[in-house]
Every structure is written in structure tokens, then in C-alpha cells.
mmCIF file of C-alpha atoms in Angstrom:
data_model
loop_
_atom_site.group_PDB
_atom_site.id
_atom_site.type_symbol
_atom_site.label_atom_id
_atom_site.label_comp_id
_atom_site.label_asym_id
_atom_site.label_seq_id
_atom_site.Cartn_x
_atom_site.Cartn_y
_atom_site.Cartn_z
ATOM 1 C CA MET A 1 46.458 -1.761 -15.489
ATOM 2 C CA ALA A 2 45.819 -1.106 -19.168
ATOM 3 C CA ARG A 3 47.869 1.524 -20.951
ATOM 4 C CA ARG A 4 46.509 3.736 -23.697
ATOM 5 C CA PRO A 5 48.745 4.447 -26.729
ATOM 6 C CA THR A 6 50.618 7.757 -26.679
ATOM 7 C CA PRO A 7 48.788 10.239 -28.962
ATOM 8 C CA LEU A 8 50.582 11.329 -32.122
ATOM 9 C CA GLY A 9 52.456 14.591 -31.696
ATOM 10 C CA THR A 10 53.176 14.081 -27.992
ATOM 11 C CA PRO A 11 56.640 15.561 -27.215
ATOM 12 C CA GLN A 12 59.260 12.922 -26.422
ATOM 13 C CA PRO A 13 61.053 13.223 -23.060
ATOM 14 C CA THR A 14 64.753 14.023 -23.080
ATOM 15 C CA GLY A 15 67.706 13.659 -20.719
ATOM 16 C CA LEU A 16 66.947 12.103 -17.326
ATOM 17 C CA ALA A 17 63.230 12.105 -18.100
ATOM 18 C CA HIS A 18 63.920 9.939 -21.168
ATOM 19 C CA ILE A 19 66.004 7.485 -19.118
ATOM 20 C CA ALA A 20 63.300 7.316 -16.449
ATOM 21 C CA ASP A 21 60.676 6.678 -19.141
ATOM 22 C CA LEU A 22 62.778 3.862 -20.636
ATOM 23 C CA VAL A 23 63.149 2.219 -17.198
ATOM 24 C CA ARG A 24 59.418 2.593 -16.515
ATOM 25 C CA THR A 25 58.444 0.983 -19.835
ATOM 26 C CA THR A 26 61.069 -1.785 -19.645
ATOM 27 C CA ILE A 27 60.694 -2.877 -16.013
ATOM 28 C CA PRO A 28 57.071 -3.764 -15.147
ATOM 29 C CA PRO A 29 55.673 -2.126 -12.002
ATOM 30 C CA LEU A 30 54.977 -4.192 -8.896
ATOM 31 C CA HIS A 31 51.456 -5.219 -7.924
ATOM 32 C CA PRO A 32 50.689 -3.940 -4.381
ATOM 33 C CA ALA A 33 50.056 -7.518 -3.210
ATOM 34 C CA GLY A 34 53.741 -8.217 -3.758
ATOM 35 C CA LEU A 35 55.026 -5.635 -1.289
ATOM 36 C CA PRO A 36 54.881 -7.968 1.770
ATOM 37 C CA PHE A 37 57.019 -10.457 -0.188
ATOM 38 C CA VAL A 38 59.545 -7.954 -1.549
ATOM 39 C CA LEU A 39 60.161 -5.539 1.336
ATOM 40 C CA PRO A 40 61.219 -8.013 4.116
ATOM 41 C CA PRO A 41 64.035 -9.726 2.129
ATOM 42 C CA LEU A 42 65.081 -6.341 0.768
ATOM 43 C CA ALA A 43 65.297 -4.990 4.324
ATOM 44 C CA ALA A 44 67.284 -8.063 5.364
ATOM 45 C CA ALA A 45 69.718 -7.429 2.505
ATOM 46 C CA VAL A 46 70.191 -3.819 3.613
ATOM 47 C CA LEU A 47 70.611 -4.684 7.301
ATOM 48 C CA GLY A 48 72.970 -7.564 6.505
ATOM 49 C CA ARG A 49 74.891 -5.771 3.756
ATOM 50 C CA LYS A 50 78.209 -6.465 5.515
ATOM 51 C CA HIS A 51 77.577 -10.200 5.230
ATOM 52 C CA PRO A 52 77.704 -11.266 1.547
ATOM 53 C CA TRP A 53 75.540 -14.380 1.926
ATOM 54 C CA ILE A 54 72.777 -12.448 3.727
ATOM 55 C CA ARG A 55 72.934 -9.600 1.203
ATOM 56 C CA ARG A 56 72.858 -11.924 -1.809
ATOM 57 C CA THR A 57 70.108 -14.145 -0.421
ATOM 58 C CA GLY A 58 67.941 -11.143 0.456
ATOM 59 C CA LEU A 59 68.413 -9.515 -2.925
ATOM 60 C CA ALA A 60 67.718 -12.781 -4.746
ATOM 61 C CA ALA A 61 64.510 -13.385 -2.765
ATOM 62 C CA ALA A 62 63.336 -9.799 -3.287
ATOM 63 C CA GLY A 63 64.091 -9.994 -7.019
ATOM 64 C CA ALA A 64 62.263 -13.305 -7.450
ATOM 65 C CA SER A 65 59.214 -11.973 -5.592
ATOM 66 C CA ALA A 66 59.210 -8.752 -7.625
ATOM 67 C CA ALA A 67 59.337 -10.803 -10.844
ATOM 68 C CA PHE A 68 56.400 -12.964 -9.742
ATOM 69 C CA PHE A 69 54.248 -9.980 -8.744
ATOM 70 C CA ARG A 70 55.075 -7.933 -11.850
ATOM 71 C CA HIS A 71 52.172 -5.947 -13.244
ATOM 72 C CA PRO A 72 52.938 -4.974 -16.856
ATOM 73 C CA HIS A 73 50.987 -2.355 -18.781
ATOM 74 C CA ARG A 74 48.730 -3.697 -21.514
ATOM 75 C CA VAL A 75 46.755 -2.127 -24.371
ATOM 76 C CA PRO A 76 43.376 -3.843 -24.998
ATOM 77 C CA PRO A 77 41.995 -3.999 -28.550
ATOM 78 C CA ASN A 78 39.321 -1.444 -29.445
ATOM 79 C CA ARG A 79 37.251 -3.819 -31.580
ATOM 80 C CA PRO A 80 33.594 -4.139 -30.514
ATOM 81 C CA ASN A 81 32.166 -7.325 -28.953
ATOM 82 C CA VAL A 82 35.498 -9.047 -28.329
ATOM 83 C CA VAL A 83 36.507 -10.914 -25.189
ATOM 84 C CA VAL A 84 40.173 -10.654 -24.227
ATOM 85 C CA SER A 85 42.216 -13.078 -22.176
ATOM 86 C CA PRO A 86 41.853 -12.482 -18.421
ATOM 87 C CA ALA A 87 45.366 -13.828 -17.800
ATOM 88 C CA ASP A 88 48.784 -14.582 -19.258
ATOM 89 C CA GLY A 89 49.469 -18.256 -19.867
ATOM 90 C CA GLU A 90 48.821 -21.271 -22.067
ATOM 91 C CA VAL A 91 45.393 -22.129 -23.445
ATOM 92 C CA ALA A 92 44.774 -25.480 -21.748
ATOM 93 C CA LEU A 93 41.154 -26.134 -22.785
ATOM 94 C CA VAL A 94 38.836 -24.927 -25.539
ATOM 95 C CA ASP A 95 35.545 -26.717 -25.060
ATOM 96 C CA ASN A 96 31.965 -26.537 -23.792
ATOM 97 C CA ALA A 97 31.246 -26.882 -20.083
ATOM 98 C CA VAL A 98 28.623 -26.066 -17.463
ATOM 99 C CA PRO A 99 29.427 -22.795 -15.648
ATOM 100 C CA PRO A 100 30.091 -22.892 -11.877
ATOM 101 C CA ALA A 101 26.895 -23.785 -10.034
ATOM 102 C CA GLU A 102 27.303 -20.890 -7.581
ATOM 103 C CA LEU A 103 26.711 -18.358 -10.388
ATOM 104 C CA ASN A 104 23.251 -19.802 -11.183
ATOM 105 C CA MET A 105 23.803 -19.630 -14.944
ATOM 106 C CA GLY A 106 21.965 -22.878 -15.622
ATOM 107 C CA ASP A 107 23.162 -26.406 -16.341
ATOM 108 C CA ALA A 108 23.553 -26.154 -20.119
ATOM 109 C CA PRO A 109 27.153 -26.365 -21.401
ATOM 110 C CA VAL A 110 28.490 -23.124 -22.893
ATOM 111 C CA PRO A 111 31.777 -22.266 -24.649
ATOM 112 C CA ARG A 112 34.766 -22.176 -22.295
ATOM 113 C CA VAL A 113 38.455 -21.295 -22.543
ATOM 114 C CA SER A 114 40.880 -22.248 -19.763
ATOM 115 C CA ILE A 115 44.227 -20.472 -19.318
ATOM 116 C CA PHE A 116 46.935 -22.256 -17.300
ATOM 117 C CA LEU A 117 49.416 -20.008 -15.488
ATOM 118 C CA SER A 118 52.813 -21.422 -14.576
ATOM 119 C CA VAL A 119 54.872 -19.903 -11.759
ATOM 120 C CA LEU A 120 56.782 -17.916 -14.409
ATOM 121 C CA ASP A 121 53.706 -16.201 -15.876
ATOM 122 C CA VAL A 122 52.283 -12.820 -14.878
ATOM 123 C CA HIS A 123 49.716 -13.667 -12.205
ATOM 124 C CA VAL A 124 47.340 -10.692 -12.209
ATOM 125 C CA GLN A 125 43.860 -11.176 -13.664
ATOM 126 C CA ARG A 126 42.169 -8.686 -15.950
ATOM 127 C CA SER A 127 38.561 -8.101 -16.914
ATOM 128 C CA PRO A 128 37.849 -9.905 -20.216
ATOM 129 C CA VAL A 129 35.147 -7.385 -21.182
ATOM 130 C CA ALA A 130 33.881 -3.983 -20.173
ATOM 131 C CA GLY A 131 30.887 -4.562 -17.973
ATOM 132 C CA GLU A 132 29.111 -4.546 -14.625
ATOM 133 C CA VAL A 133 30.000 -7.029 -11.919
ATOM 134 C CA LEU A 134 26.820 -8.974 -11.138
ATOM 135 C CA GLN A 135 28.219 -11.637 -8.788
ATOM 136 C CA VAL A 136 31.445 -12.475 -6.972
ATOM 137 C CA VAL A 137 31.436 -15.847 -5.190
ATOM 138 C CA HIS A 138 34.312 -17.592 -3.404
ATOM 139 C CA LYS A 139 34.138 -21.366 -3.006
ATOM 140 C CA SER A 140 36.516 -23.464 -0.904
ATOM 141 C CA GLY A 141 37.932 -26.644 -2.389
ATOM 142 C CA LYS A 142 40.987 -28.774 -3.097
ATOM 143 C CA PHE A 143 44.390 -27.746 -4.462
ATOM 144 C CA LEU A 144 44.867 -30.152 -7.357
ATOM 145 C CA SER A 145 47.294 -29.278 -10.130
ATOM 146 C CA ALA A 146 45.615 -26.470 -12.100
ATOM 147 C CA ASP A 147 46.327 -28.125 -15.472
ATOM 148 C CA LEU A 148 43.948 -31.006 -14.686
ATOM 149 C CA ALA A 149 40.446 -30.827 -16.199
ATOM 150 C CA GLU A 150 38.799 -31.691 -12.858
ATOM 151 C CA ALA A 151 40.403 -28.660 -11.215
ATOM 152 C CA SER A 152 37.543 -26.496 -12.534
ATOM 153 C CA ASP A 153 35.077 -28.237 -10.228
ATOM 154 C CA ALA A 154 37.234 -29.563 -7.385
ATOM 155 C CA ASN A 155 39.654 -26.740 -6.624
ATOM 156 C CA GLU A 156 39.193 -23.623 -4.534
ATOM 157 C CA ARG A 157 37.970 -20.840 -6.785
ATOM 158 C CA ASN A 158 36.580 -17.336 -7.063
ATOM 159 C CA SER A 159 33.852 -16.859 -9.669
ATOM 160 C CA MET A 160 32.803 -13.502 -11.101
ATOM 161 C CA LEU A 161 29.887 -12.795 -13.437
ATOM 162 C CA LEU A 162 30.006 -9.760 -15.743
ATOM 163 C CA ARG A 163 27.322 -8.220 -17.942
ATOM 164 C CA THR A 164 28.260 -6.061 -20.925
ATOM 165 C CA VAL A 165 26.293 -3.004 -22.072
ATOM 166 C CA ASP A 166 24.777 -5.231 -24.782
ATOM 167 C CA GLY A 167 23.464 -7.677 -22.180
ATOM 168 C CA HIS A 168 25.956 -10.497 -22.712
ATOM 169 C CA GLU A 169 26.972 -12.362 -19.568
ATOM 170 C CA ILE A 170 30.541 -13.642 -19.215
ATOM 171 C CA ALA A 171 31.867 -15.587 -16.248
ATOM 172 C CA VAL A 172 35.547 -15.548 -15.302
ATOM 173 C CA VAL A 173 36.816 -17.967 -12.651
ATOM 174 C CA GLN A 174 40.096 -17.766 -10.737
ATOM 175 C CA ILE A 175 41.143 -21.313 -9.775
ATOM 176 C CA ALA A 176 43.821 -22.132 -7.212
ATOM 177 C CA GLY A 177 46.496 -24.642 -8.208
ATOM 178 C CA LEU A 178 48.841 -27.139 -6.592
ATOM 179 C CA LEU A 179 51.007 -24.397 -5.071
ATOM 180 C CA ALA A 180 48.432 -21.608 -4.974
ATOM 181 C CA ARG A 181 46.975 -20.895 -1.553
ATOM 182 C CA ARG A 182 45.657 -17.386 -2.006
ATOM 183 C CA ILE A 183 43.156 -15.896 -4.457
ATOM 184 C CA VAL A 184 42.779 -12.099 -4.450
ATOM 185 C CA CYS A 185 39.714 -10.467 -6.030
ATOM 186 C CA ASP A 186 39.291 -6.706 -5.648
ATOM 187 C CA ALA A 187 36.098 -6.490 -7.720
ATOM 188 C CA LYS A 188 32.770 -6.071 -5.945
ATOM 189 C CA VAL A 189 29.155 -6.429 -7.031
ATOM 190 C CA GLY A 190 28.078 -3.243 -8.798
ATOM 191 C CA ASP A 191 31.555 -2.274 -9.985
ATOM 192 C CA MET A 192 31.942 -1.202 -13.618
ATOM 193 C CA LEU A 193 35.128 -2.736 -14.997
ATOM 194 C CA PRO A 194 36.801 -1.477 -18.197
ATOM 195 C CA ILE A 195 38.082 -4.152 -20.559
ATOM 196 C CA GLY A 196 41.596 -5.217 -19.574
ATOM 197 C CA ASP A 197 41.373 -3.647 -16.106
ATOM 198 C CA THR A 198 43.197 -5.565 -13.361
ATOM 199 C CA TYR A 199 40.785 -6.968 -10.785
ATOM 200 C CA GLY A 200 42.674 -9.758 -8.975
ATOM 201 C CA LEU A 201 45.654 -12.046 -8.554
ATOM 202 C CA ILE A 202 46.445 -15.685 -7.750
ATOM 203 C CA ARG A 203 49.666 -16.606 -6.002
ATOM 204 C CA PHE A 204 52.002 -19.332 -7.312
ATOM 205 C CA GLY A 205 50.595 -21.417 -10.168
ATOM 206 C CA SER A 206 46.930 -21.326 -11.107
ATOM 207 C CA ARG A 207 44.260 -21.315 -13.793
ATOM 208 C CA VAL A 208 41.582 -18.940 -15.081
ATOM 209 C CA ASP A 209 38.444 -20.166 -16.877
ATOM 210 C CA THR A 210 36.232 -17.924 -19.011
ATOM 211 C CA TYR A 211 32.653 -18.931 -19.873
ATOM 212 C CA PHE A 212 30.900 -17.305 -22.826
ATOM 213 C CA PRO A 213 27.247 -17.052 -23.927
ATOM 214 C CA ALA A 214 25.972 -19.568 -26.456
ATOM 215 C CA GLY A 215 26.712 -18.559 -30.041
ATOM 216 C CA THR A 216 30.097 -17.038 -29.202
ATOM 217 C CA THR A 217 32.857 -17.620 -31.753
ATOM 218 C CA LEU A 218 36.031 -18.828 -30.046
ATOM 219 C CA MET A 219 39.233 -17.553 -31.646
ATOM 220 C CA VAL A 220 42.045 -19.440 -29.880
ATOM 221 C CA GLU A 221 43.381 -22.982 -29.990
ATOM 222 C CA ARG A 222 44.631 -25.317 -27.278
ATOM 223 C CA GLY A 223 48.363 -24.862 -26.695
ATOM 224 C CA GLN A 224 48.363 -21.222 -27.808
ATOM 225 C CA ARG A 225 50.026 -18.606 -25.593
ATOM 226 C CA ALA A 226 47.689 -15.874 -24.371
ATOM 227 C CA VAL A 227 48.585 -12.375 -23.213
ATOM 228 C CA GLY A 228 46.256 -10.903 -20.602
ATOM 229 C CA ALA A 229 44.115 -7.966 -21.792
ATOM 230 C CA GLU A 230 45.497 -8.210 -25.347
ATOM 231 C CA THR A 231 44.877 -11.684 -26.828
ATOM 232 C CA VAL A 232 41.322 -11.939 -28.212
ATOM 233 C CA LEU A 233 39.716 -15.164 -26.981
ATOM 234 C CA ALA A 234 36.336 -14.796 -28.635
ATOM 235 C CA GLN A 235 33.855 -12.721 -30.602
ATOM 236 C CA LEU A 236 30.475 -12.307 -28.905
ATOM 237 C CA PRO A 237 27.317 -13.010 -30.929
#
């Protein structure tokens, strides 16, 4: 869900419309995958409204779930040949590594950036480039802590290969973590994804790796905070 800037000269809303616009821009919308986690405790709070502990527990659970599944608007950069972060989180690795074997990209190490998502981060994933989906492959595995280097190979993951209009191939890999037990990927082979477009989600602590073609200039450092769809990770050759 990427948001375009409001064009200059657009009339500003007033009255109730202005208040509604402020609420909409301040409170992030909910990703549809969060509805099964928000609606049941909210219903319990309504049904048990005469019992304070039921009402408070239900509202607290619904609020926590809504916060986890928040889906904020983002504005991708319009610079050519850039790769944006596919996720919010901390840059855990900036190195060279062999892409996932299931994508058949060869066994030569290529530039890689790993983003670690804590349970407090936004957990939707966004397309790092505008391009065509060439492959989407799910691979079962372990559930090691996502901040470990070996998690890239050992953990359950979903790998997606994208090709830009200029022919560059970028792989983005959703990796389950210690608490994560569900990877959602809505992208399918043949889809054309705009840069910054939401394509998936990982529940409860995870990691996202991005693999770039050789010759790419990486533009982030380990320990840096990344904002999905907005932070530029790299400049393509």
C-alpha cells in the first residue's frame, strides 16, 4: 500500500471530513490478514461489556493485534534503478551470499541485505522494485531465531524472484523466525508489482533478505533502521 503525494492545489477538507482525514493519516489501516485476530476479542469485549475484566481483556487483545497487523501508507522514491527496503526493521546483515538454491540463480555469492523484524515492527512486505514476478517458491524448514545468520538457509522461507524492465533480477526472501509460524505471500508468477507495493506478511518476528545482481552499490549499513518501501537499500548497476 504505497501512497502518492497529494498534488499541489488540491482543496483541503474541512469540518468532519478534515477530522476523518486526520484520523485516516494518523492511525494506520489494518491488513486484511489481521481481521481474524482483531474481530474475535473485539466481539468478546462487546458481548462481555458488563464484566470489566472481560471488556478490558478483549479490548487490549484487539488493540495489540491491530497494532501488529498495521499497514501504513508509504511513498516510494521516484529515482531510477533504486531498490527499496521490502520491510520495516533493523539491517542485520550487509554482505555477499549465495541466493536460495530453489531460485536457480547460481552458486556465486551476490550482494545481500537482511532486515530483522521484531514483534513491534510493521510486518507487511513490499516489493523492493517494480518488476515481473518470475518465481515464487515456499520451502519448509526450522524456526530458529531470525537474527541468526544460519536462519537464511535453515528456516522456513518463501522466496520470490523479480525482474525489472531493465532486465535486473532481484530476489526477496521472507524468512520465518522463532515465533513466526505463518508466511503469507499474495504474489503469483506473472504478476507485475509496482515498487513499494505490499505483497505479503509474516506473523510474529521474522526476517527478510534481499539479493541483488553483481555490481550493485549497497547504500545501507548494519544496525541502520529501514522503513519499508521508502529506505533505499541499493543502486542497481
